[in-house]
Structure formats: structure tokens, C-alpha cells
Short mmCIF file of C-alpha atoms in Angstrom, two decimals:
data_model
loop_
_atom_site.label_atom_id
_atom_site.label_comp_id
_atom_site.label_asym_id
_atom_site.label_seq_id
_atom_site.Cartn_x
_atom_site.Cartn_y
_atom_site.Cartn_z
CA UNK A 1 -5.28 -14.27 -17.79
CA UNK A 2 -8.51 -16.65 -18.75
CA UNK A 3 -10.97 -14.57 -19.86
CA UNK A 4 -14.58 -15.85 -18.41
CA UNK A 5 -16.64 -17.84 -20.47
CA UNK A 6 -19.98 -16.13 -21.25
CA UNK A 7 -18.99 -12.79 -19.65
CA UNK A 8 -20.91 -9.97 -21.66
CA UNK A 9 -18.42 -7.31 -20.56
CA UNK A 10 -15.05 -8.97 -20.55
CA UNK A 11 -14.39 -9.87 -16.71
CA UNK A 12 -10.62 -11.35 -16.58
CA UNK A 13 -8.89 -12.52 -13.83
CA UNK A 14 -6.43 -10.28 -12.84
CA UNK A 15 -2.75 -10.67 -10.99
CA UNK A 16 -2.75 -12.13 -7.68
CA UNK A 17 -1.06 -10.59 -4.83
CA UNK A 18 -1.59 -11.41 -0.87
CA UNK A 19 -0.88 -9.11 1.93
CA UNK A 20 -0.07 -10.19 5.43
CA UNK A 21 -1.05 -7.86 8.64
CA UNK A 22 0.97 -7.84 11.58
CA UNK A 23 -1.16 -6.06 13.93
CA UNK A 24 1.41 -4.85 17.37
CA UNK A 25 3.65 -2.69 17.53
CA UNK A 26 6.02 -1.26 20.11
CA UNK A 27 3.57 1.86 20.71
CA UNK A 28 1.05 3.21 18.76
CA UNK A 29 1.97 6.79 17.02
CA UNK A 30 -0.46 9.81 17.40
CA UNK A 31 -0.99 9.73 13.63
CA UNK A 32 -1.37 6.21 12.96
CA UNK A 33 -5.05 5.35 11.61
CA UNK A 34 -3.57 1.42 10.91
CA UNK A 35 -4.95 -1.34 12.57
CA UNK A 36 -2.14 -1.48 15.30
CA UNK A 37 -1.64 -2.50 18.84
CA UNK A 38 0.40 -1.94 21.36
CA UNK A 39 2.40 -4.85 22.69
CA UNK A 40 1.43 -5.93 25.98
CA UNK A 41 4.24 -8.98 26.89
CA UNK A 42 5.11 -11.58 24.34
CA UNK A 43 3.86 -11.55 20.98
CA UNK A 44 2.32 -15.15 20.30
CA UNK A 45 4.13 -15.85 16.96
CA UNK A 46 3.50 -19.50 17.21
CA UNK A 47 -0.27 -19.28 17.22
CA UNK A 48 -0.28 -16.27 15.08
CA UNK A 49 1.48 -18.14 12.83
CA UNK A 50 -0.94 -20.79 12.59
CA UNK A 51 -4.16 -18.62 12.44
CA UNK A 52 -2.44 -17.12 9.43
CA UNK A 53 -2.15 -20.97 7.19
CA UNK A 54 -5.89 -21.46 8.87
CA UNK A 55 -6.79 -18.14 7.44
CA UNK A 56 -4.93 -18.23 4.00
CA UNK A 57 -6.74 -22.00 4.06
CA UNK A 58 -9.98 -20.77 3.87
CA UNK A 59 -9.17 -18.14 1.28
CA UNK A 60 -7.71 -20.79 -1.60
CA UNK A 61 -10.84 -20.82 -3.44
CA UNK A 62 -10.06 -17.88 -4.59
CA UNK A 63 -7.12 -18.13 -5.84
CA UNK A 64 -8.70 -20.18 -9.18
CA UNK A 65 -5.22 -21.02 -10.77
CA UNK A 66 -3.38 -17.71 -10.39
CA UNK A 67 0.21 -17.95 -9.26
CA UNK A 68 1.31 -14.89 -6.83
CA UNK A 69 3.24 -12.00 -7.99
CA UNK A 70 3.81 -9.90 -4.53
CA UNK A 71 3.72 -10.32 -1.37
CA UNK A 72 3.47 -7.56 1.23
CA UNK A 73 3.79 -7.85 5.29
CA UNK A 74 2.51 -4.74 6.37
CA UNK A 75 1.19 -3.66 10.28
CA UNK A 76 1.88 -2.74 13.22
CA UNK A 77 5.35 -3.14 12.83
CA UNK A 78 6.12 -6.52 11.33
CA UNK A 79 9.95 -6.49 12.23
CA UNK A 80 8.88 -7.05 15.67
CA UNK A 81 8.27 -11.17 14.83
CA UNK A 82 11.56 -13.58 14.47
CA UNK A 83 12.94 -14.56 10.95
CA UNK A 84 11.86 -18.02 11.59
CA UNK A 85 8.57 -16.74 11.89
CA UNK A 86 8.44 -15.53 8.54
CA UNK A 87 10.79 -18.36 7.10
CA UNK A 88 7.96 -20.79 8.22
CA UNK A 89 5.06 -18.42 6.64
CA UNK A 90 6.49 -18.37 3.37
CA UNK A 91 7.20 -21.96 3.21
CA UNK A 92 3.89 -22.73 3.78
CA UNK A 93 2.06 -20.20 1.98
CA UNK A 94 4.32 -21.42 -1.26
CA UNK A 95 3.22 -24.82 -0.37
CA UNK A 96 -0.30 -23.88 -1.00
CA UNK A 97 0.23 -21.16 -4.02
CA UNK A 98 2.84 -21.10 -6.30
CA UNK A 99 5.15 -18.43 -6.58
CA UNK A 100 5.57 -16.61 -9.97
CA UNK A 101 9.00 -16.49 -11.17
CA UNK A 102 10.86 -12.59 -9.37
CA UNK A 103 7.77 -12.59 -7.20
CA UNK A 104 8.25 -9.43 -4.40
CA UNK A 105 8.08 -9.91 -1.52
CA UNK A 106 8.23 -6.73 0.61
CA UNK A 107 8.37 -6.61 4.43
CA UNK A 108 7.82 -3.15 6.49
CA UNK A 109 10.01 -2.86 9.03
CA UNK A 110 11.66 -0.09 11.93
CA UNK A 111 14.84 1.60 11.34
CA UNK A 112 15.80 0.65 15.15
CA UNK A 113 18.68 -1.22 16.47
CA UNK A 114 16.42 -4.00 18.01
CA UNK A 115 14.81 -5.02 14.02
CA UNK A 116 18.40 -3.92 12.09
CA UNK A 117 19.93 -7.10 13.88
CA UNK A 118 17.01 -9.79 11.96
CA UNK A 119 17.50 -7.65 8.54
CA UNK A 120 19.56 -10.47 7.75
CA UNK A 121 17.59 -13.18 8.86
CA UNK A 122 14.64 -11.95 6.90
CA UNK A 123 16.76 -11.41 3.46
CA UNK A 124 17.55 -15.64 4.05
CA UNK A 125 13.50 -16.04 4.71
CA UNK A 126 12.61 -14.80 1.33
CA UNK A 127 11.99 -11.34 1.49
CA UNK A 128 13.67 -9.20 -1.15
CA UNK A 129 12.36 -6.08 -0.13
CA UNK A 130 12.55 -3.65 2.54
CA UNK A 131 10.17 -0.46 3.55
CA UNK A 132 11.32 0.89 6.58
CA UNK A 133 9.41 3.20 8.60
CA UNK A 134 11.76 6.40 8.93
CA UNK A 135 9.20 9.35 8.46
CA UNK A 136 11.68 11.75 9.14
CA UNK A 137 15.46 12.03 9.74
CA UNK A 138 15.23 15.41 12.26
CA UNK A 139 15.21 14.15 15.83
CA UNK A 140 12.91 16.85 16.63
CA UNK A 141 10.22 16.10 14.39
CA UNK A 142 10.48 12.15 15.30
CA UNK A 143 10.05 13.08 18.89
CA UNK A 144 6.83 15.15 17.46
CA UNK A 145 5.39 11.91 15.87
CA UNK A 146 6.27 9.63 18.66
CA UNK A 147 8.85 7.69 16.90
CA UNK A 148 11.21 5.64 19.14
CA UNK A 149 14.03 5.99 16.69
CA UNK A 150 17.09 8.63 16.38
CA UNK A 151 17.75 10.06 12.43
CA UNK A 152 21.15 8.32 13.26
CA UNK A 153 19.65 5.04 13.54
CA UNK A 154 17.69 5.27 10.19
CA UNK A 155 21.02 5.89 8.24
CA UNK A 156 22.46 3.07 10.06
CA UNK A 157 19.78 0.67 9.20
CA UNK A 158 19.59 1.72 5.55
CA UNK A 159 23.72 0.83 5.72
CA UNK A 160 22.82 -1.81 7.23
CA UNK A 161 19.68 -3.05 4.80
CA UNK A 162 22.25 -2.21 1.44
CA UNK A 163 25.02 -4.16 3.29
CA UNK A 164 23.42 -7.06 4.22
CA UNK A 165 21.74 -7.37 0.10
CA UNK A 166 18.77 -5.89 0.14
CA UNK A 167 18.88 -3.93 -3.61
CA UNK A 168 15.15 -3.38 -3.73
CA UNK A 169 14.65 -0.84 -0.55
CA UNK A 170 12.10 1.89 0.30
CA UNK A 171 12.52 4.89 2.58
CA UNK A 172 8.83 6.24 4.19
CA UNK A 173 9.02 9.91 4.79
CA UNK A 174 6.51 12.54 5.67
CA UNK A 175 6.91 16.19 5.37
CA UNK A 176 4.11 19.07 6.26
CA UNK A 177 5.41 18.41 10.01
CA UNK A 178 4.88 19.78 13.18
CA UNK A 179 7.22 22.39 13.35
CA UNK A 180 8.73 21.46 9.85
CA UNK A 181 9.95 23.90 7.43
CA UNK A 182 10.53 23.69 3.84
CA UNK A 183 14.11 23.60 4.40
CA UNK A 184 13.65 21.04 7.02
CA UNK A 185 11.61 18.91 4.75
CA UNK A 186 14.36 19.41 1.88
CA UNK A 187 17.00 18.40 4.12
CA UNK A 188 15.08 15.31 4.72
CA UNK A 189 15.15 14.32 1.04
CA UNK A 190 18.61 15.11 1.01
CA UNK A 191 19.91 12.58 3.31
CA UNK A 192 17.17 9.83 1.85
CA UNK A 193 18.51 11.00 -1.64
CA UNK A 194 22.39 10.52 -0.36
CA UNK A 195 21.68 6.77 1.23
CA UNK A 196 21.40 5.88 -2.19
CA UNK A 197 18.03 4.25 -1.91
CA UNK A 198 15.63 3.86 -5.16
CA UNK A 199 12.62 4.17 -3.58
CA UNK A 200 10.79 6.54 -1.74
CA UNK A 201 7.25 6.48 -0.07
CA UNK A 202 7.19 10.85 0.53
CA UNK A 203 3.42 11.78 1.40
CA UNK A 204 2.28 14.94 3.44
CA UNK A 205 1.21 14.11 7.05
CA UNK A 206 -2.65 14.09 7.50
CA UNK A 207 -4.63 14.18 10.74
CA UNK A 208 -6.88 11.32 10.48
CA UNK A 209 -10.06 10.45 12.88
CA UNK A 210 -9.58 8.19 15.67
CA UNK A 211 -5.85 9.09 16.54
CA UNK A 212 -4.43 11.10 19.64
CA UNK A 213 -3.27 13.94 17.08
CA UNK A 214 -7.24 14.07 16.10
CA UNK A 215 -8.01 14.61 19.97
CA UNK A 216 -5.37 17.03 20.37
CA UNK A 217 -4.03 18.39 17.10
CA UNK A 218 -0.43 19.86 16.83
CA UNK A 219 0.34 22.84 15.12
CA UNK A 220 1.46 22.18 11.39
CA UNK A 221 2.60 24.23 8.60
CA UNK A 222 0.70 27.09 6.77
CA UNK A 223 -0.77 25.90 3.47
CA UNK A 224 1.93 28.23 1.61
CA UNK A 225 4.57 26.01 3.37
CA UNK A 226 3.12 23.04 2.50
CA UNK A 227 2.96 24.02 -1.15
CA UNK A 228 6.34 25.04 -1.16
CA UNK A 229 8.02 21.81 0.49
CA UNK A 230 5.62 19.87 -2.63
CA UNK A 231 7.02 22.01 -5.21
CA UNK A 232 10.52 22.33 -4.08
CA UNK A 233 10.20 18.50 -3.37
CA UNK A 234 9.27 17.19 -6.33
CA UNK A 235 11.77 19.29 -8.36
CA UNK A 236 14.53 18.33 -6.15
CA UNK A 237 13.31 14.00 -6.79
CA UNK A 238 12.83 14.79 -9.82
CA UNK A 239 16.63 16.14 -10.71
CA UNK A 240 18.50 13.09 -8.63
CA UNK A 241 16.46 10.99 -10.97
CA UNK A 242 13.78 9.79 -9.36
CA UNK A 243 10.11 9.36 -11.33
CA UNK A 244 7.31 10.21 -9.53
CA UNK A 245 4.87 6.95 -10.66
CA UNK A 246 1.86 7.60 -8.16
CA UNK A 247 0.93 10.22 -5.86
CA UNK A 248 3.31 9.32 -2.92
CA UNK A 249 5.50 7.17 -5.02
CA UNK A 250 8.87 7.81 -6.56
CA UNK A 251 11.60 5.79 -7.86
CA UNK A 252 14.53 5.42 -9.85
CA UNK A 253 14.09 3.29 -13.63
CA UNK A 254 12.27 0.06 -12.89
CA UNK A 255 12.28 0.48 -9.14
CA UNK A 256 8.63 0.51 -8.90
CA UNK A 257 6.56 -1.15 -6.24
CA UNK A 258 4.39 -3.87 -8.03
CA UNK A 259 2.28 -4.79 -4.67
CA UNK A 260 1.02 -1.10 -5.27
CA UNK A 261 0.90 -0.90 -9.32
CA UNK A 262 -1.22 -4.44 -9.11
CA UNK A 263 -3.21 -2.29 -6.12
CA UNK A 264 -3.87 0.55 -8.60
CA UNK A 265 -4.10 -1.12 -11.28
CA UNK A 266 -7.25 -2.92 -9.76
CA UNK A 267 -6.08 -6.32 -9.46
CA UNK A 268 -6.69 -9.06 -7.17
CA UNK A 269 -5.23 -9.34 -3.82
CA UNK A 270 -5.72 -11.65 -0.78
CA UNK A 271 -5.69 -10.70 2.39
CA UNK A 272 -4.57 -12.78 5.84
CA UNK A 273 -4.11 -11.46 9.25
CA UNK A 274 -5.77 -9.35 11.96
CA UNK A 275 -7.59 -6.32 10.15
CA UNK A 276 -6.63 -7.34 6.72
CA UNK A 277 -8.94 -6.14 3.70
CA UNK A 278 -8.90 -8.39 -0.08
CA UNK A 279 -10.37 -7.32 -3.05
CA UNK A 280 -11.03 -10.46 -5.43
CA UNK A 281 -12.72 -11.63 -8.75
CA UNK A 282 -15.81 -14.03 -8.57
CA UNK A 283 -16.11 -14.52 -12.10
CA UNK A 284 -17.84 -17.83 -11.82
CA UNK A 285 -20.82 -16.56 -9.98
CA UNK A 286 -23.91 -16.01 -11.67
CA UNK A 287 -25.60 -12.73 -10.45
CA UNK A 288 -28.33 -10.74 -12.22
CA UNK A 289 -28.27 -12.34 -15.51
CA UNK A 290 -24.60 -11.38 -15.47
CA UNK A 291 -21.60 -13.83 -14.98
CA UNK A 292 -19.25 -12.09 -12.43
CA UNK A 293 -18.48 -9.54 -9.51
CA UNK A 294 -16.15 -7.92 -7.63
CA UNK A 295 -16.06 -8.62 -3.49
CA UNK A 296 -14.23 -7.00 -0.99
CA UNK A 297 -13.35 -9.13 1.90
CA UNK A 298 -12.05 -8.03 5.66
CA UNK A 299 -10.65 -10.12 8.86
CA UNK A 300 -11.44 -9.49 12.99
CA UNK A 301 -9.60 -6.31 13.49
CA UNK A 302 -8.72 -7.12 17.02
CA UNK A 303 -5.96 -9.73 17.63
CA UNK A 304 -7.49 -11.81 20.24
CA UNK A 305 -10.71 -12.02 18.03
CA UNK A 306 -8.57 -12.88 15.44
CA UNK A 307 -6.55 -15.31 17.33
CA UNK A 308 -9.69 -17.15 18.41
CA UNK A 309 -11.03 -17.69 14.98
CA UNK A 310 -14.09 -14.96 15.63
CA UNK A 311 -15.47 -12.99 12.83
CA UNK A 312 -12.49 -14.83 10.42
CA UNK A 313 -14.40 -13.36 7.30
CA UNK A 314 -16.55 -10.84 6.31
CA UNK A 315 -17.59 -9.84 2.88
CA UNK A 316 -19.35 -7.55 0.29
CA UNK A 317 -20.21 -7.29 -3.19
CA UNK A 318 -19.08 -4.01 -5.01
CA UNK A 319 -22.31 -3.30 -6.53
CA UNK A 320 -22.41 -1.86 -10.34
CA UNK A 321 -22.94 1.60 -9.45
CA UNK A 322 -19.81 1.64 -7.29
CA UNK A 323 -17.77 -0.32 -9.43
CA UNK A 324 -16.74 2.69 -11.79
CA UNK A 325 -15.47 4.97 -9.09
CA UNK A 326 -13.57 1.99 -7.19
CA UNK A 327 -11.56 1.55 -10.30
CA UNK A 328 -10.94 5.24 -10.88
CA UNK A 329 -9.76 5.97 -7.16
CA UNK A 330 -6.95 3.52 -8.18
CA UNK A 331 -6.30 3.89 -11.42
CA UNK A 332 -6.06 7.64 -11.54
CA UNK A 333 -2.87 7.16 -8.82
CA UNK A 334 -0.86 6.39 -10.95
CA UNK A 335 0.99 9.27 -13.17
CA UNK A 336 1.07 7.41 -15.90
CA UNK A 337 -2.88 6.25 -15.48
CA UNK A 338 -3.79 2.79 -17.54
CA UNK A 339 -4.81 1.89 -21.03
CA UNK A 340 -8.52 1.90 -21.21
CA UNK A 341 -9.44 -1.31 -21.87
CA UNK A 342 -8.28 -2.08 -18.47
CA UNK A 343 -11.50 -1.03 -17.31
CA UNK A 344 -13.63 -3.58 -19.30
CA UNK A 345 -11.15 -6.22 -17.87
CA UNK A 346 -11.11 -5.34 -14.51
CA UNK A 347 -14.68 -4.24 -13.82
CA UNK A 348 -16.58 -6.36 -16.36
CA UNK A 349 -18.36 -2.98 -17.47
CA UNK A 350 -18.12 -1.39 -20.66
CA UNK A 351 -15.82 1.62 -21.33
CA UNK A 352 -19.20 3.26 -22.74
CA UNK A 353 -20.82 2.86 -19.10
CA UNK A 354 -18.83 6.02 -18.14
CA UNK A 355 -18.23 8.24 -21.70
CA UNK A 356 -20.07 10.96 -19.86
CA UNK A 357 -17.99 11.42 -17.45
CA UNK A 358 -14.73 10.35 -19.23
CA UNK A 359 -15.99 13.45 -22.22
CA UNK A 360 -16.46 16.22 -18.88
CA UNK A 361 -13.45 15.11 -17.30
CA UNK A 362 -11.37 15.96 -20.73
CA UNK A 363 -13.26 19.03 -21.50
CA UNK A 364 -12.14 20.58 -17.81
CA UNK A 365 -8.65 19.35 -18.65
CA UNK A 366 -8.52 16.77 -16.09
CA UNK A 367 -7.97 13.53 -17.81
CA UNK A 368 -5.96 13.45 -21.03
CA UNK A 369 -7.56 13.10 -24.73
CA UNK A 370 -5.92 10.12 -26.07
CA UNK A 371 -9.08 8.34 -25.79
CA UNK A 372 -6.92 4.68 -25.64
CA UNK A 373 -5.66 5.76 -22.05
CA UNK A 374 -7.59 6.71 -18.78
CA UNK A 375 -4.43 9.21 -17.41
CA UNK A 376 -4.88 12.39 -15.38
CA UNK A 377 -3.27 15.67 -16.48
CA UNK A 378 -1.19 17.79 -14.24
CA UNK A 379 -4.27 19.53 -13.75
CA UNK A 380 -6.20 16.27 -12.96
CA UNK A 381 -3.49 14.87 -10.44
CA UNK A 382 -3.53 18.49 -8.66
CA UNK A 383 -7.01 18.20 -8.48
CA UNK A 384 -7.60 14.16 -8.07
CA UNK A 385 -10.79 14.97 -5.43
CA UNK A 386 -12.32 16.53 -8.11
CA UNK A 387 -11.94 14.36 -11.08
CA UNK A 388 -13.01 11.47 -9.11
CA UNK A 389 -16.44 13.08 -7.93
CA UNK A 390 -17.43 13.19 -11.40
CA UNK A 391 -17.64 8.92 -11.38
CA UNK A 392 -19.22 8.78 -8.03
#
């Protein structure tokens, strides 16, 4: 990483990373908050496909060198578009970036029969990674969260994922469901834990504004059940050998996802596609007297707008005074947290910008005293709201 000539504070250039959105989907869940839209007819890959390179075209200033060390296709559902489709992105997008040597390249995907038959198409595209979209393996609690696939078809397509090559592979579950118990939600992780996988996404469902289960919510588990499927959880990840690495994250040794650790880590990422959000380094922009800032950059949320080239771009700077909470809402993520310095090198700021709060956040037992790492304690990660309100 070049360190920027002139910078007072250190501002690096961090890893680059580029997600892709793939905004439709086969119907839109009653908890899903993602920029996602029904299909309606034929999906126009060919033109999406091209307002994609148009979009990623206009982005390569930014890119100032850096070679890309993840890619992730998120959505929507992005297993709905054809293997060529994505054969042809990657192509092209290499064509304008290089590719770092064992870049990832993760694609999200439906455990239904309809997407298992391209898993193999996608693996010869490029992609070395799957995430697929199970949430649950109890046909009960699927039908509760609108899913269009059986628990039988989500072992089948994790067969069929580990069959067809795919080593790197992550399993999205929820728990805290309607009508879950904890020894629902533990038989869940038992049949993830038994597929073999080495990566699971396991977060607690969360009723979020602007869905149908906002309008009309369903009836979820008491809070002491929802403590006891985390406790029992964790225990029962923790003894088939899985780490947990970040708050919904857990893996077996080296299994981590490194679109997410450059993501909480606070490094650079592009972003192409309907919806899509980037957060990049300007560090050759004079501003203030200082050399350097942070921007966060969004797309046209709505695919036709999108499509049509409207709103392609908007942007903001993240101003000084929001720069030290930003870093902290990712950093702190991660069990492990980061080595301090990071902060000078990601934010351009000096660590003694925020001793205050870094000295009352270790005398309430939140944030470890090693004063060479920024890392929650168990406390801290139990109480993550909390630490982070003291850097707002």
C-alpha cells in the first residue's frame, strides 16, 4: 500500500474489493430490507450486463493502481442470471482491473432445484465461492419466511455445491424464528454442521422497517429463548470447531470470508449495479488544508432507473467527525478487533483523536487494555450498541 505523499495523518490506500448487485428475485421475502425486486417476465441480462462495464467504467478512477482481492455478487438473488452472464462479467471486469493472485470471488445463490443445475456453470465462470440462501432447514419455519425452498432441497444443493468443487462454501441461517424453539434452532445447526460446510453466516432474525413483517409482525420467540438458542448456539459451533470471527460469522481454520474482513477492516470497495453502495479513498484530493478523505458512493436503486443510466452516481464525503465511529462500527465486528494503527491508516486521523473514548471504553471493560489493539471484550461484543455510542 503507497502511503500518500504529504498526508499529516498517514492516509494509505487500502485493499480493493468490488461488489456486484443483482437486484430481482423470484419474490420478495417479508423480512428482506435488500434492494430486491420481484421478477416481472424476463430478466434483461444482456443490457444489465452492459450497464454493469458502463458502470464499473466510470468508477476506474478509483481504482489508482490497486489490484482486486474479492469479489462479491450479492442481491436479489443472483443465481437467477445464466453462467454466461457472469462468465462475460468477469472477463471484462479482469480486462479493466487486474486480479490479485487467490482473489474470491463469492456468488449468493438459492438452494433450489432451478439455480443447483448452473452451480456448475458458475464454478467454470470463475467463482470459487458459494453463499447460499438456506435460512432455515425446518419446512415450517421456511414457509414462515416465505422461502420457496424445501430443507430437502438445501441439503441437496450443498451435495450438490461440494460435488461439483466448490471447497470454499457458506450456509446463511437465521434462528429467533417464528415459531422456533431452541431445540429447533439447534437442530438447524446440526444438519448445517453435518453437510460438512466451513462456513456459516448464523444471525438472529430482525424485523426491519419497510418489509411486510414490519406491517404485520409475526409472533417470535421470548427474549429468554432467544438467549438460550445464542448460548446453546455458540457452544455447540464452537465444539465442531468452528471460530466465531465476527458477530454473525463462523468458520473453520482459515475459512474466513475476506470480502467481509476487508469490509470490517475498513477497506476500499467498489460498488456496480442497481442499489449498490462503495466506500473509497480519495487520497489525492486536497480538502481543508488536509490531503485526503473518505467518500461513500451509491447507484439508482430501482432497476429501470438503473438500466437507463439515471442517477448512475451519487456521492458523499465522510466528514471528520463521523469518520471515527464509521471505522469503529466495522472494526469492532470482528472478535478478534484490529491492531491500532489501522486507524491512522484507514481514516487518516490520529489514534490520539479518540484516547478519550478509547481510556472510558477500557475502564467499563468494553474494549481490551493492550493499548496496540482496538478489540472488544466479551463484555464489549455483548454490549457492541454501547461501546460504539461512546465514538459517536
Amino acid at each position: 500500500m503507497a502511503l500518500i505523499s504529504g498526508a499529516s495523518t498517514g492516509l494509505q490506500l487500502p485493499p480493493l474489493s468490488l461488489y456486484i448487485h443483482v437486484p430481482w428475485c423470484v419474490r420478495k421475502c417479508p423480512y428482506c430490507d435488500f434492494n430486491s425486486h420481484a421478477q416481472r417476465g424476463e430478466i434483461p441480462q444482456a443490457d444489465y450486463l452492459q450497464a454493469l462495464l458502463d458502470d464499473l467504467d466510470a468508477e476506474l478512477n478509483w481504482v489508482q493502481g490497486r489490484t482486486l482481492q474479492s469479489i462479491f455478487i450479492g442481491g436479489g438473488t443472483p443465481s437467477l442470471m445464466e453462467a454466461t452472464f457472469y462468465q462475460q462479467l468477469l472477463e471484462q471486469i479482469e480486462q479493466r482491473i487486474p486480479f490479485a493472485d487467490g482473489i474470491e470471488i463469492t456468488l449468493e445463490a438459492n438452494p433450489g432445484t432451478f439455480e443447483q443445475a448452473r452451480f456448475a456453470g458458475y464454478r467454470e465462470a470463475g467463482i470459487n465461492r458459494l453463499s447460499l440462501g438456506i435460512q432455515s432447514f425446518d419446512d415450517g419455519c421456511l414457509q414462515a419466511l416465505g422461502r420457496i425452498h424445501s430443507g430437502a432441497e438445501a441439503e441437496q444443493a450443498v451435495a450438490q455445491a461440494q460435488a461439483i468443487g466448490f471447497e470454499r462454501l457458506n450456509l446463511d441461517l437465521m434462528h429467533g424464528l417464528p415459531g422456533q424453539t431452541p431445540t429447533m434452532a439447534l437442530a438447524d445447526l446440526e444438519r448445517a454442521i453435518g453437510l460438512g460446510t466451513t462456513h456459516l453466516s448464523w444471525y438472529q432474525l430482525t424485523i426491519e422497517p419497510n418489509t411486510e413483517f414490519h406491517s404485520r409482525p409475526p409472533r417470535l420467540p421470548e427474549d429468554e429463548a432467544l438467549w438460550a438458542i445464542q448460548e446453546q448456539g455458540q457452544a455447540r459451533l464452537s465444539e465442531a470447531g468452528f471460530e466465531q470471527y465476527e458477530i454473525s460469522g463462523y468458520c473453520k481454520v482459515g475459512q474466513q470470508c475476506r470480502h467481509n474482513l476487508n469490509y470490517w477492516r475498513f477497506g476500499d470497495y467498489l460498488g456496480i449495479g442497481a442499489g449498490a453502495h462503495a466506500k473509497l479513498s480519495d487520497p489525492l484530493t486536497e480538502r481543508g488544508g488536509q490531503i485526503g478523505r473518505l467518500v461513500r458512493r451509491w447507484k439508482a436503486r430501482q432497476p429501470k432507473a438503473y438500466l437507463a443510466g439515471l442517477n448512475r452516481a451519487e456521492q458523499r464525503v465522510i466528514e471528520a467527525d463521523e469518520l471515527a465511529l464509521e471505522f469503529m462500527m466495522n472494526a469492532l465486528r470482528l472478535s478478534d478487533g484490529v491492531e491500532a494503527q489501522l486507524f491512522e491508516q484507514r481514516t487518516g486521523l490520529p489514534l490520539a483523536t479518540i484516547e478519550p473514548q478509547l481510556t472510558r471504553a477500557r475502564s467499563l471493560g468494553l474494549l481490551e487494555q493492550d493499548p496496540a489493539l482496538l478489540r472488544p471484550t466479551l463484555q464489549g461484543r455483548r454490549f457492541l450498541n454501547e461501546l460504539l455510542e461512546l465514538f459517536v
